[in-house]
XYZ file of C-alpha atoms in Angstrom:
466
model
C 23.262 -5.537 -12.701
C 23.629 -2.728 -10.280
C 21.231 -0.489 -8.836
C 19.813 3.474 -9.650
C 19.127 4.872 -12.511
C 20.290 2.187 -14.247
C 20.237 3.841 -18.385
C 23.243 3.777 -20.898
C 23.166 7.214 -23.008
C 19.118 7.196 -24.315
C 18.742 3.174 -24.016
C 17.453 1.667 -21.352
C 18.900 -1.751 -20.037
C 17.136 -4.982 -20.434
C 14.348 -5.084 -17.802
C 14.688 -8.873 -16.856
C 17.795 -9.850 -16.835
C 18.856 -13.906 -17.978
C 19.597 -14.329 -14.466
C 18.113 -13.177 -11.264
C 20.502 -10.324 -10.411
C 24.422 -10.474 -8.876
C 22.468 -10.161 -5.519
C 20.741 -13.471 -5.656
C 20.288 -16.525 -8.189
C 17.710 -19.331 -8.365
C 17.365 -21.678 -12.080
C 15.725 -20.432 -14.404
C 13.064 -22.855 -14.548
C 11.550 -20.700 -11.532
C 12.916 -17.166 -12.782
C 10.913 -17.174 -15.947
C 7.467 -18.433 -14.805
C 7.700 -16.508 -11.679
C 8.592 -13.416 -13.554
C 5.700 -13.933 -15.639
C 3.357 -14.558 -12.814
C 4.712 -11.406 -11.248
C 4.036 -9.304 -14.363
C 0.821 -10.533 -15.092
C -0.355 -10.182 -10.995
C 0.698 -6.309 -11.346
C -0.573 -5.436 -14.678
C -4.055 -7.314 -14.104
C -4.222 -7.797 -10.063
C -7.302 -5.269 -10.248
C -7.995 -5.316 -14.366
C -8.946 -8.652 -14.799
C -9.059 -10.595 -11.366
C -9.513 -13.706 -12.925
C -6.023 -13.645 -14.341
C -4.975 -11.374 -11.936
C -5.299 -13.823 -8.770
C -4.072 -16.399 -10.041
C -1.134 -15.035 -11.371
C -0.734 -13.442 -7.775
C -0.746 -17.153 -6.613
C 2.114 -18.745 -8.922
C 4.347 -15.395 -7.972
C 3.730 -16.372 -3.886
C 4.676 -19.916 -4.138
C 7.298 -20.147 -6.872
C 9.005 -17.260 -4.833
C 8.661 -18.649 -1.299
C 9.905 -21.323 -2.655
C 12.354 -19.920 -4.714
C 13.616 -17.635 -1.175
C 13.510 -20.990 0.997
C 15.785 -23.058 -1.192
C 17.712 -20.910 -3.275
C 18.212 -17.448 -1.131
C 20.698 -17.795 0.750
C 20.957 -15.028 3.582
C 17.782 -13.957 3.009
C 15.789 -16.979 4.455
C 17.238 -15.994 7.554
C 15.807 -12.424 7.089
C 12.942 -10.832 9.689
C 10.486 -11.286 7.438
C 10.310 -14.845 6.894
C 10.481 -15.540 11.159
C 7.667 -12.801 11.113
C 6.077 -14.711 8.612
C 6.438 -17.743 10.750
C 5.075 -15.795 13.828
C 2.215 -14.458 11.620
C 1.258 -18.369 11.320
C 1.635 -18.965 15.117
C 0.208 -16.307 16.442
C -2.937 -17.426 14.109
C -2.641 -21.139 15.091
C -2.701 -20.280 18.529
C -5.753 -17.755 18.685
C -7.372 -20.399 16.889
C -6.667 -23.225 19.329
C -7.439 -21.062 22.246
C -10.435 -19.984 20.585
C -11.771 -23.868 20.198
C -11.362 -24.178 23.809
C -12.927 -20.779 25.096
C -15.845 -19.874 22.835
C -16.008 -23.109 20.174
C -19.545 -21.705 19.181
C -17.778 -18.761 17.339
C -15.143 -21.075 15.627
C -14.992 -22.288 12.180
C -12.962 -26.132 12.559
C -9.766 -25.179 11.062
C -7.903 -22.028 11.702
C -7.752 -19.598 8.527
C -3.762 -18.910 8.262
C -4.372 -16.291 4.873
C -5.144 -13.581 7.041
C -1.874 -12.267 8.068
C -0.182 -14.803 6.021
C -1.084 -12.752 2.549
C 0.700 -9.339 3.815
C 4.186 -11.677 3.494
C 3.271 -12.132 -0.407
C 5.776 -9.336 -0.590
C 8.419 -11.768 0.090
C 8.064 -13.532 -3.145
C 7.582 -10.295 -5.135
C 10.664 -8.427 -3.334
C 12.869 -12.155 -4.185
C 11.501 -11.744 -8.130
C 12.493 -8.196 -8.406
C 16.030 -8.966 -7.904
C 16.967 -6.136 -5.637
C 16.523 -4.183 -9.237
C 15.307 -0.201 -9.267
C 14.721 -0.886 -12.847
C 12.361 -3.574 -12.402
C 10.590 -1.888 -8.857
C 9.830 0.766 -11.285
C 8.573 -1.309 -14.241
C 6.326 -3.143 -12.050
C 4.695 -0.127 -10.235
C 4.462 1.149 -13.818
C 2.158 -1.465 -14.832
C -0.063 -1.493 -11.976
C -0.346 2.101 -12.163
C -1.619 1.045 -16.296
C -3.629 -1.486 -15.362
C -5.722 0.404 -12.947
C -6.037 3.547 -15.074
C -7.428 0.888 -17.586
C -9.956 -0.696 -15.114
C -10.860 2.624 -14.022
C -12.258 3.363 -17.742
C -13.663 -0.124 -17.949
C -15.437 -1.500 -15.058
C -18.296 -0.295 -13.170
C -19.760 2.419 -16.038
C -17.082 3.165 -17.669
C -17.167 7.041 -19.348
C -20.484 7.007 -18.575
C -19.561 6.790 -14.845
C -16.836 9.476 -14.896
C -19.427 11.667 -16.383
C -21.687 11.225 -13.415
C -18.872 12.101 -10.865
C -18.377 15.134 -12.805
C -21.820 15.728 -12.406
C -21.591 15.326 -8.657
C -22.450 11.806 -7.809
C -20.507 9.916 -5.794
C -18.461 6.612 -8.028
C -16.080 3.641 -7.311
C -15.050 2.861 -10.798
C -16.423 -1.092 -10.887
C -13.521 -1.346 -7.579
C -15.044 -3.571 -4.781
C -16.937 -0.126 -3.463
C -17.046 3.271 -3.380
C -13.715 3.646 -0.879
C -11.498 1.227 -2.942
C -11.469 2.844 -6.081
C -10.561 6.102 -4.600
C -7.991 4.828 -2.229
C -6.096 3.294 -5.605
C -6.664 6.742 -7.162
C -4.388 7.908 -4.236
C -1.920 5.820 -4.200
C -1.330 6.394 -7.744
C -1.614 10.166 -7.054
C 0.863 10.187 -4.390
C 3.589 7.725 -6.500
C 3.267 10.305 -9.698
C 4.319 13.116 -7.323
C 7.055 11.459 -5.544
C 8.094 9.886 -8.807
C 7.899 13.541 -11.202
C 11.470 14.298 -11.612
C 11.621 11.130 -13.461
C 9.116 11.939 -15.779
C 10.073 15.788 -16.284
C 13.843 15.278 -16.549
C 14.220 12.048 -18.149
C 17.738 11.518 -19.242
C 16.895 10.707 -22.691
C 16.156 14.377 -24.069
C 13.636 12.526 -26.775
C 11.523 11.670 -24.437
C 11.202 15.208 -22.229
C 8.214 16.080 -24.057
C 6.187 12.627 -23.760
C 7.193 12.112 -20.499
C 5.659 15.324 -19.328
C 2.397 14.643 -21.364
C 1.689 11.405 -19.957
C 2.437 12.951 -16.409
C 0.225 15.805 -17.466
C -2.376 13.534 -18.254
C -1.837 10.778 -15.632
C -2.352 13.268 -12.575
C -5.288 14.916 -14.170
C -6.591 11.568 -14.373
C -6.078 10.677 -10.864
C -6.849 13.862 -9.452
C -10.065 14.263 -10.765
C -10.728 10.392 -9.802
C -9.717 11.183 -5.777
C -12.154 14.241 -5.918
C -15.102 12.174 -7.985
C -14.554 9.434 -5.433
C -15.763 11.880 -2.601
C -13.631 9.634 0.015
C -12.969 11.970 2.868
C -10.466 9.025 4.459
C -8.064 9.732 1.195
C -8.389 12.949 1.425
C -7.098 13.443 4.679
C -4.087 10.882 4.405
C -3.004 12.761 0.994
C -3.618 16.633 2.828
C -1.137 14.939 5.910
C 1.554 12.703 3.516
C 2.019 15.135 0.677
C 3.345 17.354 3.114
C 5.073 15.053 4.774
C 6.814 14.076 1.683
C 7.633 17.432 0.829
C 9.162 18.405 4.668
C 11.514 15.103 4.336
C 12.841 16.143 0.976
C 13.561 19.457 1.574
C 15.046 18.650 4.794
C 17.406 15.766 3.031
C 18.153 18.477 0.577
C 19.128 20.790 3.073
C 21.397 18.581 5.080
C 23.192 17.387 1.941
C 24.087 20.921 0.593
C 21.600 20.362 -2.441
C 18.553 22.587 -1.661
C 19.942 25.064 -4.236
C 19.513 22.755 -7.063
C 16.174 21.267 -5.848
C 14.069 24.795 -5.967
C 13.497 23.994 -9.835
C 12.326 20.731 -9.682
C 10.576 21.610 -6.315
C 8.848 24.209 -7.822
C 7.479 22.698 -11.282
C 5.928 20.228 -9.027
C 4.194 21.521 -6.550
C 3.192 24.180 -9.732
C 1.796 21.644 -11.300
C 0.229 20.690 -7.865
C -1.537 24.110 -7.380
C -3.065 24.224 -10.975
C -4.450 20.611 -10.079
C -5.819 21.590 -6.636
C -7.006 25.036 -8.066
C -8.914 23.248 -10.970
C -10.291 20.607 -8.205
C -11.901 23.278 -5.999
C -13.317 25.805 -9.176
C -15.048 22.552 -10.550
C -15.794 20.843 -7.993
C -16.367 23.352 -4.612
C -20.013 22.645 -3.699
C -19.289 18.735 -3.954
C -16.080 19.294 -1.466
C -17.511 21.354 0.801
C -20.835 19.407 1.039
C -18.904 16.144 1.603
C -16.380 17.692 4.191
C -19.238 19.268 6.129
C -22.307 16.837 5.910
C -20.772 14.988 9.370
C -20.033 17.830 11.522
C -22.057 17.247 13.722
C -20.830 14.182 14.230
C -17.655 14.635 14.936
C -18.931 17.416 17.317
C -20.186 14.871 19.588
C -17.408 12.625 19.666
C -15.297 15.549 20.583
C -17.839 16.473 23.497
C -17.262 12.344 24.817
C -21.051 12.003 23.665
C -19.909 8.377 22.599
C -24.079 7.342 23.771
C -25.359 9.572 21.318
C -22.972 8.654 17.617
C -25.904 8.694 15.138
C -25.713 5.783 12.443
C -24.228 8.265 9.487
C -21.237 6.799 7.646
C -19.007 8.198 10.228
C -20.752 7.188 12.975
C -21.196 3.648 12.266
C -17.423 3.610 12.024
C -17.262 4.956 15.488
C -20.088 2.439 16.984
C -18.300 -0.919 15.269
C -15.100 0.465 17.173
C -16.342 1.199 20.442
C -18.383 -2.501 20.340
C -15.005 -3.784 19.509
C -13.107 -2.335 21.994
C -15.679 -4.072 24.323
C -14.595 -7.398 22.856
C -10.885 -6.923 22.554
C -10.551 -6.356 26.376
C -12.380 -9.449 27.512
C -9.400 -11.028 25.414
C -6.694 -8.546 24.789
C -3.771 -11.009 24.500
C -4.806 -13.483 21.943
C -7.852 -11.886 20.484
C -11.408 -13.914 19.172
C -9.881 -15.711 16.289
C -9.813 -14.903 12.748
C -13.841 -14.403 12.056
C -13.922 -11.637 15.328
C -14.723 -8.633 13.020
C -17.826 -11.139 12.133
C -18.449 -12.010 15.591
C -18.402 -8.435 17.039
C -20.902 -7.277 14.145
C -23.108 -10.221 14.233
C -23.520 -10.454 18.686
C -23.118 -6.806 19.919
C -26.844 -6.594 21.013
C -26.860 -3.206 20.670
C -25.779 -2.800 17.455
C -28.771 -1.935 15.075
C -30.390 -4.458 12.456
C -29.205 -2.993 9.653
C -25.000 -2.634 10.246
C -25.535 -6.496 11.100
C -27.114 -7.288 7.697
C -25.243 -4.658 5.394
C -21.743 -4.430 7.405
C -19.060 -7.463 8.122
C -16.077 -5.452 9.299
C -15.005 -3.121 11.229
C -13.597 0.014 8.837
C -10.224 0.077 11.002
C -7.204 -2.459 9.919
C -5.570 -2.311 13.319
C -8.345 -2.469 15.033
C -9.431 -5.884 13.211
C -6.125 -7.175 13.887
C -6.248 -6.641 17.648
C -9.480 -8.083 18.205
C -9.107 -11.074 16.033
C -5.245 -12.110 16.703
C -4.662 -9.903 19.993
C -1.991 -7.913 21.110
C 0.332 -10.804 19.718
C -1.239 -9.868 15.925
C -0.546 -6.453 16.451
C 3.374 -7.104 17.422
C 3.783 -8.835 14.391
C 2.352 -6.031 12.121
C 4.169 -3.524 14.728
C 7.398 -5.407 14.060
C 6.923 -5.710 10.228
C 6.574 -1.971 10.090
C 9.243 -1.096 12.354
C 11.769 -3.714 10.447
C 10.434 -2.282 6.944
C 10.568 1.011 7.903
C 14.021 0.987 9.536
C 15.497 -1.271 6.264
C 14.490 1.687 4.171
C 16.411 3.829 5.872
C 19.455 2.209 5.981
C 19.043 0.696 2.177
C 18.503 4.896 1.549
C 21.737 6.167 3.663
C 24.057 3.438 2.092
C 23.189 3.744 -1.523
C 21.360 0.803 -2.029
C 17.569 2.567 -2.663
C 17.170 5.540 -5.087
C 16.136 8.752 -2.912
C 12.573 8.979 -4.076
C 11.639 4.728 -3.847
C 12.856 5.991 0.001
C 10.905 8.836 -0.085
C 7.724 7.324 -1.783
C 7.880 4.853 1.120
C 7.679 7.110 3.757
C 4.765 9.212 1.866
C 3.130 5.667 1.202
C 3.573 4.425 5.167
C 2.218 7.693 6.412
C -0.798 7.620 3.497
C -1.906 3.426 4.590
C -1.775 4.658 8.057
C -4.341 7.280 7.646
C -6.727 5.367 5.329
C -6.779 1.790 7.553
C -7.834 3.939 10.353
C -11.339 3.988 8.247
C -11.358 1.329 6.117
C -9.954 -2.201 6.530
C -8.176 -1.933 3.072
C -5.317 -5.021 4.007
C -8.253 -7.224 4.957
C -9.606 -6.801 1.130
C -7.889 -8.159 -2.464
C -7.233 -4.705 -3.627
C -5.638 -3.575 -0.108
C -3.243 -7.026 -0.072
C -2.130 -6.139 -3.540
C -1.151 -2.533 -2.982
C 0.325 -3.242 0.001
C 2.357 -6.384 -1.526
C 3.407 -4.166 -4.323
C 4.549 -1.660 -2.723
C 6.411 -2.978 0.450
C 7.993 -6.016 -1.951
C 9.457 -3.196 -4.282
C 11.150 -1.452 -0.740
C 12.026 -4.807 0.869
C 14.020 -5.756 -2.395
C 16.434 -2.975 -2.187
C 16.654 -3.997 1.435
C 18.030 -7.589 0.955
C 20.246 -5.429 -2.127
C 22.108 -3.461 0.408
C 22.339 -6.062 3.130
C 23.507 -8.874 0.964
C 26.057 -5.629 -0.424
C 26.884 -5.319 2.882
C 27.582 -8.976 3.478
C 30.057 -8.892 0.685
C 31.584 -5.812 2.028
C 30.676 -3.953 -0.990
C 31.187 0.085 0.150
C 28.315 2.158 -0.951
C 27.559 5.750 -0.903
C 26.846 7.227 2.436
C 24.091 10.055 3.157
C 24.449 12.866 1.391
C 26.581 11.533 -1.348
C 24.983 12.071 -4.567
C 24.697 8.256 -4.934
C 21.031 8.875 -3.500
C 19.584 10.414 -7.179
């Protein structure tokens, strides 16, 4: 098997291979129920949650195990020592926590807190270092959700009411999840157009640009029917973002001729979305942008006394009481219940956030308070390594242009939205994120265990990068 676009003529080749890939084995008594488990986890991880998390399970364990015995090179790789310092740093907030405030701490230390970001590991070993099956498996999470969307919560009945104006989260955890899926989804089908609109069977032009047609709308409308201002803002800053890097790659590699077209359709396509969004739906958007200004106002004077309780301004009140905690113990943190902690014994935090809130809307900031400045080097690290890998896996050949490019959109997008809701601390949050950074770490361990072989790849600007 070798990677990109990976089609013979208007067949595509098999999806799962009889083996793992010429990038890494294991037996097959592992391959097939792992593949399976991984299937299942993507198609129903937010569907049907009973099969779903389960599923999710099998594919962490039979691929840990699966990378520890059989994978060779890659057991050796950053993540698994992060994933080692991700227990650590846990064990040790824990212990220290026993000793300094034992009234806050449960008797053994939870480990699954920064232990379930490294499910990737098993997902990225399972995908084989494959484009073809990265692509398959986002494919069916992106199916599985449109599917849930349509059947949980109220169904058409609750798509009817957005369209009426009222805020809905699709049966999702709450209203922010749903809508923060809905993005994600959004962002991919951009980044991911070309393959839809020029498919290089010619029988499938037509479909392929109806179920894009369709697929946006869907999303679209579910991002604006959401009314969550947090995913608005990360798609108004990565969508550009995405944009800026590919024209600039374009540029640089003497191809911006040849991109106007494709550039173009899209961000056509974009417009008639965004125009439709604002004709239907301009009261709702303006109400929802504005309702908080003065809010924001205040923070901007310093008037950090005087935050009223709105859903803004409880944000703002959890993070200033936990920036009260986090530097009484900045190193090591409160353990892995502080978000609990800081909610439940700030004394000046209002009756009701204690009884209707237990975190703290802010990823990084939950991270730093429970695990210290030691948690947030290992997420630092993580990002920097993924982030880095990408690049390289890009430049040498070894990761189709737009995976690299939906990676960067996608890093830029779960910055923006964990600033305001703790999405990695929650289910649906831990399976996007696995999803997505196993499908880029695969074609990481692809080019490096290329590069171990001394296998010479196509350099930037080659048109190896389609």
């Amino acid at each position: 098997m070798t990677l990109g676009d990976e089609r013979v003529g208007c067949r595509t080749a098999e999806l799962f291979p009889q083996r793992v890939t010429t990038y890494w084995r294991g037996p097959r008594y592992l391959w097939w129920p792992g593949m399976i488990a991984l299937i299942l986890y993507a198609f129903f991880g937010i569907l049907y949650s009973d099969l779903g998390s389960p599923s999710g399970t099998v594919t962490a364990v039979l691929g840990l195990v699966a990378v520890l015995v059989y994978g060779t090179g890659l057991r050796s790789s950053a993540p698994l020592w992060l994933l080692l310092a991700a227990v650590l740093v846990q064990l040790l907030s824990w212990q220290l926590g026993v000793l300094h405030h034992p009234q806050f701490m449960e008797d053994t230390p939870k480990l699954d807190r920064l232990a379930k970001l490294f499910i990737f590991v098993a997902i990225a070993w399972w995908l084989g270092g494959s484009s073809r099956n990265t692509l398959m498996v986002w494919s069916l999470a992106l199916m599985g959700y449109l599917i849930a969307a349509f059947t949980h919560g109220g169904g058409i009945q609750e798509w009817l009411s957005g369209l009426q104006g009222q805020r809905v989260g699709f049966g999702i955890r709450n209203l922010q999840h749903g809508s923060m899926l809905f993005g994600v989804a959004f962002l991919g089908l951009v980044v991911f157009a070309r393959r839809l609109w020029k498919p290089g069977c010619p029988r499938l032009v037509w479909p392929g640009r109806a179920v894009w047609s369709l697929a946006i709308l869907l999303c679209g409308t579910g991002i604006v029917i959401g009314q969550t201002r947090a995913v608005w803002l990360a798609l108004i800053i990565s969508l550009p973002v995405a944009a800026a890097i590919w024209l600039a790659v374009s540029a640089r590699s003497g191809e911006l001729a040849r991109m106007v077209r494709p550039l173009l359709m899209t961000s056509g396509a974009m417009l008639v979305v965004v125009a439709l969004g604002l004709y239907v739906f301009h009261d709702l958007l303006v109400e929802r942008v504005l309702n908080e200004s003065g809010v924001i106002a205040r923070l901007l004077d310093g008037d950090l006394a005087n935050i009223p309780y709105t859903s803004i301004g409880i944000r703002i009140n959890s993070w200033i009481a936990a920036f009260q905690w986090i530097l009484e113990r900045p190193i090591v943190g409160w353990g892995g219940d502080a978000r609990t902690i800081i909610i439940d014994h700030t004394p000046w935090l209002p009756a009701f956030v204690k009884e209707q809130f237990g975190h703290l809307h802010n990823f990084l900031i939950e991270i730093w308070a429970a695990y210290g400045v030691l948690g947030v080097a290992v997420i630092g690290l993580l990002a920097y390594w993924i982030g880095r890998g990408t690049w390289l896996a890009w430049r040498y050949g070894a990761m189709p242009g737009d995976i690299a490019l939906f990676g960067a959109a996608f890093f830029v997008y779960w910055v923006v939205v964990n600033q305001f809701e703790s999405y990695n601390s929650f289910g649906t949050g831990v399976y996007v994120h696995n999803l997505v950074v196993g499908g880029l770490v695969t074609h990481i361990w692809a080019w490096q265990a290329q590069a171990r072989n001394g296998v010479i790849l196509f350099r930037f600007g080659s048109r190896g990068h389609e």
